[in-house]
Short mmCIF file of C-alpha atoms in Angstrom, two decimals:
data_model
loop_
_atom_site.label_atom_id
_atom_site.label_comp_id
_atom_site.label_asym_id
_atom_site.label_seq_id
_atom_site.Cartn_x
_atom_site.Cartn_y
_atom_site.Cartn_z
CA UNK O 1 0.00 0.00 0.00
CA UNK O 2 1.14 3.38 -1.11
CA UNK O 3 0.56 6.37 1.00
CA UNK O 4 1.97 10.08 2.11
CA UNK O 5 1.65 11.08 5.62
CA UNK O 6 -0.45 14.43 5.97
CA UNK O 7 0.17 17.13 7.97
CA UNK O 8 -2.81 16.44 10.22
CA UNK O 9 -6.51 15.17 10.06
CA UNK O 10 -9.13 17.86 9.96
CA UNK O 11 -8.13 19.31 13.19
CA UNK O 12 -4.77 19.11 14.79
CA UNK O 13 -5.23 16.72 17.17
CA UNK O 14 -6.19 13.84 14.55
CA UNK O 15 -3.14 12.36 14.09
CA UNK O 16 -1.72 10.44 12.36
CA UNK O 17 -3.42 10.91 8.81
CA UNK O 18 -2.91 10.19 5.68
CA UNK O 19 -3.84 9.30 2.10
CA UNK O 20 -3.55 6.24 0.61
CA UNK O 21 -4.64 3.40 -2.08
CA UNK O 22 -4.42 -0.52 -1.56
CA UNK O 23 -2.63 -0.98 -4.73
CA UNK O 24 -0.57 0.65 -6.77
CA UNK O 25 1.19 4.25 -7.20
CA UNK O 26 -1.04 7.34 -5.79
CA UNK O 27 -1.87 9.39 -8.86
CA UNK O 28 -0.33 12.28 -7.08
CA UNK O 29 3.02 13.73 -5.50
CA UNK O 30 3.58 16.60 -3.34
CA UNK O 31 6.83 18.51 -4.86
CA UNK O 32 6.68 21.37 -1.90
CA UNK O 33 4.88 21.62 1.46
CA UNK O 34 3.33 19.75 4.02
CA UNK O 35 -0.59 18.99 2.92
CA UNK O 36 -2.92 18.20 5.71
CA UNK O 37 -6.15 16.34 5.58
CA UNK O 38 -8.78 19.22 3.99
CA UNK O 39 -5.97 20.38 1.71
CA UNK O 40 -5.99 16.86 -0.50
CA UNK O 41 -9.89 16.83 -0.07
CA UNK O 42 -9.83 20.63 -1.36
CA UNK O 43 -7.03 19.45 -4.15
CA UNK O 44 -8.91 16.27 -5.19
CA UNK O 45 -12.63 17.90 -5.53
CA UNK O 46 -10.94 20.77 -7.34
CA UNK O 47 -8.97 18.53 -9.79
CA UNK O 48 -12.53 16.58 -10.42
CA UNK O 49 -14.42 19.89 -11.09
CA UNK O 50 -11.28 21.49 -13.39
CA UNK O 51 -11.12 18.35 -15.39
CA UNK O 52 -14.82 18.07 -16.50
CA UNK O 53 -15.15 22.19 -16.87
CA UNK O 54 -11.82 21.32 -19.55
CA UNK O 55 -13.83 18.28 -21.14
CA UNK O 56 -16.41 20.22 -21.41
CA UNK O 57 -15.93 23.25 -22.79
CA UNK O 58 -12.68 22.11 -24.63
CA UNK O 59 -11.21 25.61 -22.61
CA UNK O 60 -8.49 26.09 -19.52
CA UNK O 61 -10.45 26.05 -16.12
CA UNK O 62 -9.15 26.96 -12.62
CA UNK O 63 -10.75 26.61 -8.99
CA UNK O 64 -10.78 28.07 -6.22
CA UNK O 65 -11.92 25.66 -3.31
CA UNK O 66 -12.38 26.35 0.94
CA UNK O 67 -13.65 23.07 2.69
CA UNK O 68 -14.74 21.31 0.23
CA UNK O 69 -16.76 24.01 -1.92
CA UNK O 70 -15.73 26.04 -4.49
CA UNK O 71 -15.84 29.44 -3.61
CA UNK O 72 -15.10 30.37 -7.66
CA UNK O 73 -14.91 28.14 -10.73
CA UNK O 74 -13.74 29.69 -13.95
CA UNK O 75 -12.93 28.89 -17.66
CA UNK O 76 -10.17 30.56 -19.64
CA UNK O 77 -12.39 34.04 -20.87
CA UNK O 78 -10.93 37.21 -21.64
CA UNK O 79 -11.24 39.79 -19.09
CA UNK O 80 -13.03 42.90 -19.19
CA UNK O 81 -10.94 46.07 -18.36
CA UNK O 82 -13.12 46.48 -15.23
CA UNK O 83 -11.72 42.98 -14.21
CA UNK O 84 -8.38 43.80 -13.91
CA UNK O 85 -9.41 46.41 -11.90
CA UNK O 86 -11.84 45.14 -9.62
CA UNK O 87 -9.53 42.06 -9.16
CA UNK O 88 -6.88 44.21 -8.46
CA UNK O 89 -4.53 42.73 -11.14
CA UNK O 90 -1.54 44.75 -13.01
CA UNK O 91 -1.98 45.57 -16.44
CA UNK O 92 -0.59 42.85 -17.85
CA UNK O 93 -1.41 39.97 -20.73
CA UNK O 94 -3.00 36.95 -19.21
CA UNK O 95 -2.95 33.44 -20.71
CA UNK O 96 -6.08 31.94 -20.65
CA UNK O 97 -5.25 29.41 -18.01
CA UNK O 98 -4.58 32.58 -16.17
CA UNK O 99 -7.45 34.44 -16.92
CA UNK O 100 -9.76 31.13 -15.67
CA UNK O 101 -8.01 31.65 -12.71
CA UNK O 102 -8.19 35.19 -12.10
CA UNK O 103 -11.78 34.79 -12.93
CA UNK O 104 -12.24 32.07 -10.41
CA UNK O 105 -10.33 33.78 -7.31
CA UNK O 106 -12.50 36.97 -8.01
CA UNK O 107 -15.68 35.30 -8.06
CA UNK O 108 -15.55 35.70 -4.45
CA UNK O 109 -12.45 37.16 -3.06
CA UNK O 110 -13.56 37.09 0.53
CA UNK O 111 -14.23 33.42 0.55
CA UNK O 112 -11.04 32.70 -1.39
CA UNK O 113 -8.69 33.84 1.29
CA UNK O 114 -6.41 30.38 1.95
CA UNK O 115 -7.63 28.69 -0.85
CA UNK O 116 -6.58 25.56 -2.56
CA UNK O 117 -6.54 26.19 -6.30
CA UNK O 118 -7.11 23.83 -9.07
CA UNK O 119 -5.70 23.93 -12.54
CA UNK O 120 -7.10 22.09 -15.41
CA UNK O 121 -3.76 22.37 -17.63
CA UNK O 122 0.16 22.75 -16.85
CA UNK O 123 0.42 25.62 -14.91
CA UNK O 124 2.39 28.20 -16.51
CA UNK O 125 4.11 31.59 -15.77
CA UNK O 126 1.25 33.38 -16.33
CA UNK O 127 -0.34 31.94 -13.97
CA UNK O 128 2.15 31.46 -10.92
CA UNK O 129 2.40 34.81 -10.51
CA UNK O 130 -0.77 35.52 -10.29
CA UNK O 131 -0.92 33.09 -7.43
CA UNK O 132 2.11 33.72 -5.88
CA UNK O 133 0.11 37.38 -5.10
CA UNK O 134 -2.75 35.89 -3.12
CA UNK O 135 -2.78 34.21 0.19
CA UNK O 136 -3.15 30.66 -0.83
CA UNK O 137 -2.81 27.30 0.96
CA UNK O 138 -1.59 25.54 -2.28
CA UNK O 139 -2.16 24.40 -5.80
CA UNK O 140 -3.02 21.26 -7.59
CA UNK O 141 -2.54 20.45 -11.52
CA UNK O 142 -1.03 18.05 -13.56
CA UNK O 143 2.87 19.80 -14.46
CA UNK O 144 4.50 22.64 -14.08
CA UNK O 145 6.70 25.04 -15.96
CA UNK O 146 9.88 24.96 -14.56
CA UNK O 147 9.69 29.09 -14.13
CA UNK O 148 6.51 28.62 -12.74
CA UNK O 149 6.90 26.15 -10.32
CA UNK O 150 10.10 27.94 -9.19
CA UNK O 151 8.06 31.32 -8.28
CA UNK O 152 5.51 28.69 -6.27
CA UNK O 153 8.10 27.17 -4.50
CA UNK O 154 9.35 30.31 -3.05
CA UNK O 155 5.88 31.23 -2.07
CA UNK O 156 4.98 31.44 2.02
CA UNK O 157 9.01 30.75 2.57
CA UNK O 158 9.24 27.31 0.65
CA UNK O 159 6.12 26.05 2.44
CA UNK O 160 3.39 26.18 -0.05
CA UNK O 161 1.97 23.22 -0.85
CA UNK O 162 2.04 22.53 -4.69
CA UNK O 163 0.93 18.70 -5.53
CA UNK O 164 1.15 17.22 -9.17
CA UNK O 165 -1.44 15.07 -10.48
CA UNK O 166 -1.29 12.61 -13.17
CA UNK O 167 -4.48 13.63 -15.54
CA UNK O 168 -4.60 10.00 -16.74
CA UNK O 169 -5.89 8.32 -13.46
CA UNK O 170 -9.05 7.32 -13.17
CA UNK O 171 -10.54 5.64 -9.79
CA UNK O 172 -12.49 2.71 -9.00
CA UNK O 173 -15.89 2.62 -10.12
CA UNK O 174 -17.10 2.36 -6.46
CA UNK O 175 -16.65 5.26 -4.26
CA UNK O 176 -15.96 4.34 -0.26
CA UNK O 177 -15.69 6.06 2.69
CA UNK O 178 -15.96 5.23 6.62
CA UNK O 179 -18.17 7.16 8.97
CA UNK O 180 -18.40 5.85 12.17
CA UNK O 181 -16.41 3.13 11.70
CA UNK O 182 -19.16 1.82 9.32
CA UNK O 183 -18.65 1.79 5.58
CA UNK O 184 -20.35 3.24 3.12
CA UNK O 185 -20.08 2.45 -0.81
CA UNK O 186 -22.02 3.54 -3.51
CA UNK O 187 -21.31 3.91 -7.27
CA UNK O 188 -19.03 7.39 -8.37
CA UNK O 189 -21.00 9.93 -10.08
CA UNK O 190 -19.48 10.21 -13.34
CA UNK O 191 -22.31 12.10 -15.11
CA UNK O 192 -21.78 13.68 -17.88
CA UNK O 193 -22.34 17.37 -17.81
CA UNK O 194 -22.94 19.09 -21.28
CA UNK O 195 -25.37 20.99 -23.44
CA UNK O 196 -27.70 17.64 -24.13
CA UNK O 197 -28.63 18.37 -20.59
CA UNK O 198 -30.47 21.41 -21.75
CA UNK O 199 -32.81 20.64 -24.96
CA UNK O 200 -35.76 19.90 -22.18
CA UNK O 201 -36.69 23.54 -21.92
CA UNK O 202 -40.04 23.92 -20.20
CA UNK O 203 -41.13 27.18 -19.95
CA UNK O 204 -42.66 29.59 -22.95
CA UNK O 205 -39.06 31.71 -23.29
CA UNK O 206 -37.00 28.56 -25.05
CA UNK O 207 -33.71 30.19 -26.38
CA UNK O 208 -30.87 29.83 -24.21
CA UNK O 209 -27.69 30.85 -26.53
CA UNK O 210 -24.47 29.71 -26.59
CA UNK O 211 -23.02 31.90 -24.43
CA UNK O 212 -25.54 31.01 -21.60
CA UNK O 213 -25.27 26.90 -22.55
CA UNK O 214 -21.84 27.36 -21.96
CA UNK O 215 -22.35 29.61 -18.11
CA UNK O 216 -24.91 27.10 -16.98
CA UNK O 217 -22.84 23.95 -17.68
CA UNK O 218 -19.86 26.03 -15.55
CA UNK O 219 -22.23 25.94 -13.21
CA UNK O 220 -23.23 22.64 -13.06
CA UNK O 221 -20.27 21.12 -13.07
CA UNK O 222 -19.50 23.65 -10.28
CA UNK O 223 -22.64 21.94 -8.14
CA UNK O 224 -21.02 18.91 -8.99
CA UNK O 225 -18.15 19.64 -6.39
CA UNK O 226 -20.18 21.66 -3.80
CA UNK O 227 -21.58 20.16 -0.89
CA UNK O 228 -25.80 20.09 -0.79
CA UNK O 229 -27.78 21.57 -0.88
CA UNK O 230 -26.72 24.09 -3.17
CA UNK O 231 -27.32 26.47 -6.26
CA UNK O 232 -24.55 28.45 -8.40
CA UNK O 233 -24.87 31.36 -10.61
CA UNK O 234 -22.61 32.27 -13.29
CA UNK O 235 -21.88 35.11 -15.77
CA UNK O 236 -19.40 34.85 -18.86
CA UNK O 237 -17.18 31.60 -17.83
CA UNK O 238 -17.32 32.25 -14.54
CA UNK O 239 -19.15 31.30 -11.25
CA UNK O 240 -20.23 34.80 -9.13
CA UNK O 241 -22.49 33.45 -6.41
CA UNK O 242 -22.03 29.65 -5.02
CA UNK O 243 -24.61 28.80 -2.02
CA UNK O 244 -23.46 25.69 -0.78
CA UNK O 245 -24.58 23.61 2.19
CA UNK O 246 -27.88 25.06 3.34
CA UNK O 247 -30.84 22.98 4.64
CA UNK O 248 -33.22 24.90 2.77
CA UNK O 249 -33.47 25.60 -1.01
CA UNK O 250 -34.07 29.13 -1.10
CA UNK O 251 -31.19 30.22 1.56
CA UNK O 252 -29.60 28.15 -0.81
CA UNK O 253 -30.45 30.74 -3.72
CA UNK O 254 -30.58 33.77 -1.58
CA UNK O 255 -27.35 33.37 -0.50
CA UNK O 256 -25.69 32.57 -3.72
CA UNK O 257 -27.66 35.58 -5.40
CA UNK O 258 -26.95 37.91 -2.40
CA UNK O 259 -22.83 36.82 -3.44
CA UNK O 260 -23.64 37.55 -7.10
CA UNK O 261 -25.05 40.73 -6.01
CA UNK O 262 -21.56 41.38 -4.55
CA UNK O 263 -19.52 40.56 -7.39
CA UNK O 264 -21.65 43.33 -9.88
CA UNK O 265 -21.01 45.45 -7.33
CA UNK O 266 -17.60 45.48 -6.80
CA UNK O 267 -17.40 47.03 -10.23
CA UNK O 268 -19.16 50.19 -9.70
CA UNK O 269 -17.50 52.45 -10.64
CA UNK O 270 -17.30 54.25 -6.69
CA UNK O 271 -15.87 50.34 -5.48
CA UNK O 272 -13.57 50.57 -8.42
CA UNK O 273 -12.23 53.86 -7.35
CA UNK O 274 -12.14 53.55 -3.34
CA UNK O 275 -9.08 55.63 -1.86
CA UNK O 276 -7.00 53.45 -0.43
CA UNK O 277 -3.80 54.12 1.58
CA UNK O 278 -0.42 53.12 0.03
CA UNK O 279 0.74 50.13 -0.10
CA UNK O 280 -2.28 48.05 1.48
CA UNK O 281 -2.32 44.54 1.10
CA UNK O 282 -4.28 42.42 -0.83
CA UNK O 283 -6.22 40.79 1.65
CA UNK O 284 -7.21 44.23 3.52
CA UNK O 285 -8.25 45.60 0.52
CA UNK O 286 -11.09 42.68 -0.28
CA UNK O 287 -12.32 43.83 3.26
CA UNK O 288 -12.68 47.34 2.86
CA UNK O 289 -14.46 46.57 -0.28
CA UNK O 290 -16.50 44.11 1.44
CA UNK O 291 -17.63 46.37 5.03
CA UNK O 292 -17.88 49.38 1.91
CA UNK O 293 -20.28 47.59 0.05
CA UNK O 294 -22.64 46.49 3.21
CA UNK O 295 -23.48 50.23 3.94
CA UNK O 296 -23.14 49.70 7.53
CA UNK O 297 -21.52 52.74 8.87
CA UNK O 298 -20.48 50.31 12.32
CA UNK O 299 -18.43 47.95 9.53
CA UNK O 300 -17.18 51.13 7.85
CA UNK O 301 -15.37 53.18 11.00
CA UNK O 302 -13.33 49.23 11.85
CA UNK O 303 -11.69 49.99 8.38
CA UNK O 304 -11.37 53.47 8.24
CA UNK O 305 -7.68 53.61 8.81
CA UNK O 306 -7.27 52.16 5.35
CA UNK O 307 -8.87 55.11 3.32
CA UNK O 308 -7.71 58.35 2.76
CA UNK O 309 -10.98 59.99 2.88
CA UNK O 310 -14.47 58.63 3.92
CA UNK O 311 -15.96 57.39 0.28
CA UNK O 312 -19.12 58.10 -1.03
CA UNK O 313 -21.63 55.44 -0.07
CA UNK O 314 -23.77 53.76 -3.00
CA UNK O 315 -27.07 54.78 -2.75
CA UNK O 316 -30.28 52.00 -2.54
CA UNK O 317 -31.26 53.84 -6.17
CA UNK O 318 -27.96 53.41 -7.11
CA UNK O 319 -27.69 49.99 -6.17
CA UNK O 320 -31.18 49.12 -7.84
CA UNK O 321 -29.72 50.81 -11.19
CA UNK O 322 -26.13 49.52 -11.07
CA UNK O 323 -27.82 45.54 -10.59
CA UNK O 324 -29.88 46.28 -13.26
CA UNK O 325 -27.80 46.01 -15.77
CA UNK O 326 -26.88 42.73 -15.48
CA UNK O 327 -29.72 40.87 -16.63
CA UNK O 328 -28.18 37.40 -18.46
CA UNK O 329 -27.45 35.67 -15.26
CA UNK O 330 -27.00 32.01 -15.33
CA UNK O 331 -28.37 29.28 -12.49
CA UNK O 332 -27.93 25.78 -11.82
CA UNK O 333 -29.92 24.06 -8.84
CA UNK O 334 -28.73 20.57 -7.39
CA UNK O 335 -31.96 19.54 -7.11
CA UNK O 336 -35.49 20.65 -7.96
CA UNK O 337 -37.03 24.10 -7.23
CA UNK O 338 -40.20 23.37 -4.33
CA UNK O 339 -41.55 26.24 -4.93
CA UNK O 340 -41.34 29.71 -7.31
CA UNK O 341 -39.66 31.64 -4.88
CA UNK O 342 -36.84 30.52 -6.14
CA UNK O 343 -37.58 31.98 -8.99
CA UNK O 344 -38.49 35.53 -7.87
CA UNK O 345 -35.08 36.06 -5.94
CA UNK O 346 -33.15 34.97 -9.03
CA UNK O 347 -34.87 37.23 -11.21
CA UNK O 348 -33.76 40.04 -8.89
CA UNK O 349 -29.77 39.06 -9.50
CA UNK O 350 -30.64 39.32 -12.94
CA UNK O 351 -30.76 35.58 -13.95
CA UNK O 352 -32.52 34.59 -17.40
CA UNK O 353 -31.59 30.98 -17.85
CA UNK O 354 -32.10 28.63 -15.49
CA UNK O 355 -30.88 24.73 -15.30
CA UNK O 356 -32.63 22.34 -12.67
CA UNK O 357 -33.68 18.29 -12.38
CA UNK O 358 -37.36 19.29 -12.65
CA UNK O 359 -39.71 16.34 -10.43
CA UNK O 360 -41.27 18.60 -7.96
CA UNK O 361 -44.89 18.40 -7.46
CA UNK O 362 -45.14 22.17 -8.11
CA UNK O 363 -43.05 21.98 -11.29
CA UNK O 364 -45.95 23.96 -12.75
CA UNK O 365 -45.64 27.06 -10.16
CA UNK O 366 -42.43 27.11 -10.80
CA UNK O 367 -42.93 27.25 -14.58
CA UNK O 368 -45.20 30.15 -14.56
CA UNK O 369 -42.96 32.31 -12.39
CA UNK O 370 -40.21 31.66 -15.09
CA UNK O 371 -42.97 32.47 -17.85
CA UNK O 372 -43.81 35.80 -16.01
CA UNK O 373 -40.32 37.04 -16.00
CA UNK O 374 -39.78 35.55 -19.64
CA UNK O 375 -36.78 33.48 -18.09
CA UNK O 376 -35.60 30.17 -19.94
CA UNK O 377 -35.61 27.01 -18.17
CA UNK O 378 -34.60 23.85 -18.67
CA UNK O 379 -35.28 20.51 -17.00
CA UNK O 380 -32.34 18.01 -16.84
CA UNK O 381 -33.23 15.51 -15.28
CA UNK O 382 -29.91 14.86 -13.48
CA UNK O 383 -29.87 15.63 -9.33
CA UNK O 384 -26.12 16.94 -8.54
CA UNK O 385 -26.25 16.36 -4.79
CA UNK O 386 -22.61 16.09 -2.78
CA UNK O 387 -22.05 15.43 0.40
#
């Protein structure tokens, strides 16, 4: 039996740990760093979910994941000049294995703080220096550059954890775990995810375009990897609100839509342009935005050594305008919607497409609230439950 002894178990007093297979060689190798317990189960969910988004969409994909959800998933799309900006990146070209990660660390910067990133493709310079920027607990993909992994292995004093995976493994059919000391075993979900999953479309509005195919199956591949119950929205190659683990299907969707709220706002123009102090750090920076963009003047005065000046606030109208605008939201359910309120909070984040199993004895409610805000849905067929 092959294994590598981990740093620790998922809190520091489970020890020993480590990760292991009966036969064989592990698929994977640890060339810097100490990984512990919830860094391979981060690393391996990641890999999973960056592997099908590259199968999928035939593009680059990066993740971002914190205990076993992705806080951002991202294919390798050009970013918008706001972008760079709002994900406070130099003005520099990006390859597009770089730009699917940018994209999926700014999806939610906040929740992205000590991360375990995911790379679909050999990561390249590009890209290790954009990660060598953020506070990071490692990195997972199947080579390296030499320049790049030389800029990683540097990072957090030689102690980042950067594992290599070989992209050609493929596990056991049957997926096993212990809880309890009993075991469990079912059969691994290896679903396919793609655009046949969307030609059941069910409500009167029945084009979903290419563009929006391609957001929703980001998404689902997303839900794939995120612990239930959960729903994801996404917006040009890129996840911007991921609700994962709620009991309840609509905090499931409010809280997803209240992160992709965030993310459009984050690029107004008065969160683009907040006067910071010299030379403040990454990390602060995401939390002035963040206390900034709650309008709660107790959250504002604990960061108010980090501006030069108090900023202008963003009005409610303001707000109501600026989200607005973004009306070609994409959203992927795990399971069925129970009811249409789903439905009416999405609308408000601006989503227009919508991909869900369908089977709920309201199907029909849910239908007409679509049909009353013209949004396209479409029925899968396929529940995307993880636990």
């Amino acid at each position: 039996m092959q294994s590598i002894e981990l740093k620790y178990g998922l809190n520091p007093n489970q020890r020993p740990a480590r990760i292991s297979l009966p036969s064989g060689e592990l698929p994977v190798k640890v060339l810097c760093g100490r990984p512990g317990y919830i860094n391979f189960l981060d690393a391996l969910n990641g890999w999973q979910l960056v592997r099908e988004l590259r199968e999928a969409t035939g593009l680059p994909a990066a993740a971002s994941f914190k205990h076993v959800s992705p806080a951002g998933a991202a294919v390798g799309v050009e970013l918008a000049p706001e972008l760079y900006k709002g994900f406070f990146l130099k003005d520099e070209p990006l390859s597009p294995l770089a730009a699917a990660y940018a994209r999926a660390r700014g999806a939610d910067r906040m929740s992205s703080f000590g991360d375990f990133v995911a790379l679909s493709d050999v990561c390249d310079l590009s890209t290790a220096r954009l990660i060598a920027r953020e506070v990071s607990d490692g990195v997972i993909a199947p080579g390296y550059a030499p320049e790049a992994l030389e800029i990683l292995a540097n990072k957090r004093k030689g102690a980042y954890n950067i594992v290599e995976i070989d992209p050609d493994y493929r596990p056991h059919a049957a997926d096993i775990r212990t809880v309890f000391g009993i075991t469990f075993e079912q059969g691994r979900n290896d679903a396919k995810i793609d655009a046949t999953l969307l030609q059941n479309v069910v409500t009167r509005a029945k084009d979903i375009p290419d563009s929006a195919a391609r957001d929703l199956i980001v998404a689902m591949i997303a839900l794939k990897y995120t612990q239930s119950n959960s729903v994801v929205y996404a917006e040009h190659g890129q996840t911007i609100g991921v609700g994962a683990g709620q009991q309840s299907r609509i905090h499931c969707t409010r809280l997803a839509g209240d992160k992709a709220d965030q993310f459009h706002l984050r690029l107004h123009p008065k969160a683009l342009n907040l006067p910071f102090v010299d030379g403040l750090g990454r990390p602060e920076r995401d939390n002035c935005v963040d206390g900034y963009l709650s309008n709660s003047p107790e959250i504002f005065e604990g960061w108010r050594a980090f501006f030069l000046e108090r900023p202008e606030p963003i009005g409610p109208d303001e707000r109501r305008e600026w989200l607005a605008r973004f009306n070609g939201v994409s959203l992927a359910s795990d399971a069925f919607f129970p009811f249409g309120d789903n439905v009416e909070r999405a609308r408000l984040s601006g989503v227009h497409y919508i991909a869900q199993p369908g089977g709920s004895i309201r199907d029909a409610h849910v239908i007409a609230a679509c049909d009353r805000y013209g949004i396209a849905m479409a029925f899968t067929g396929l529940r995307l439950f993880h636990h």
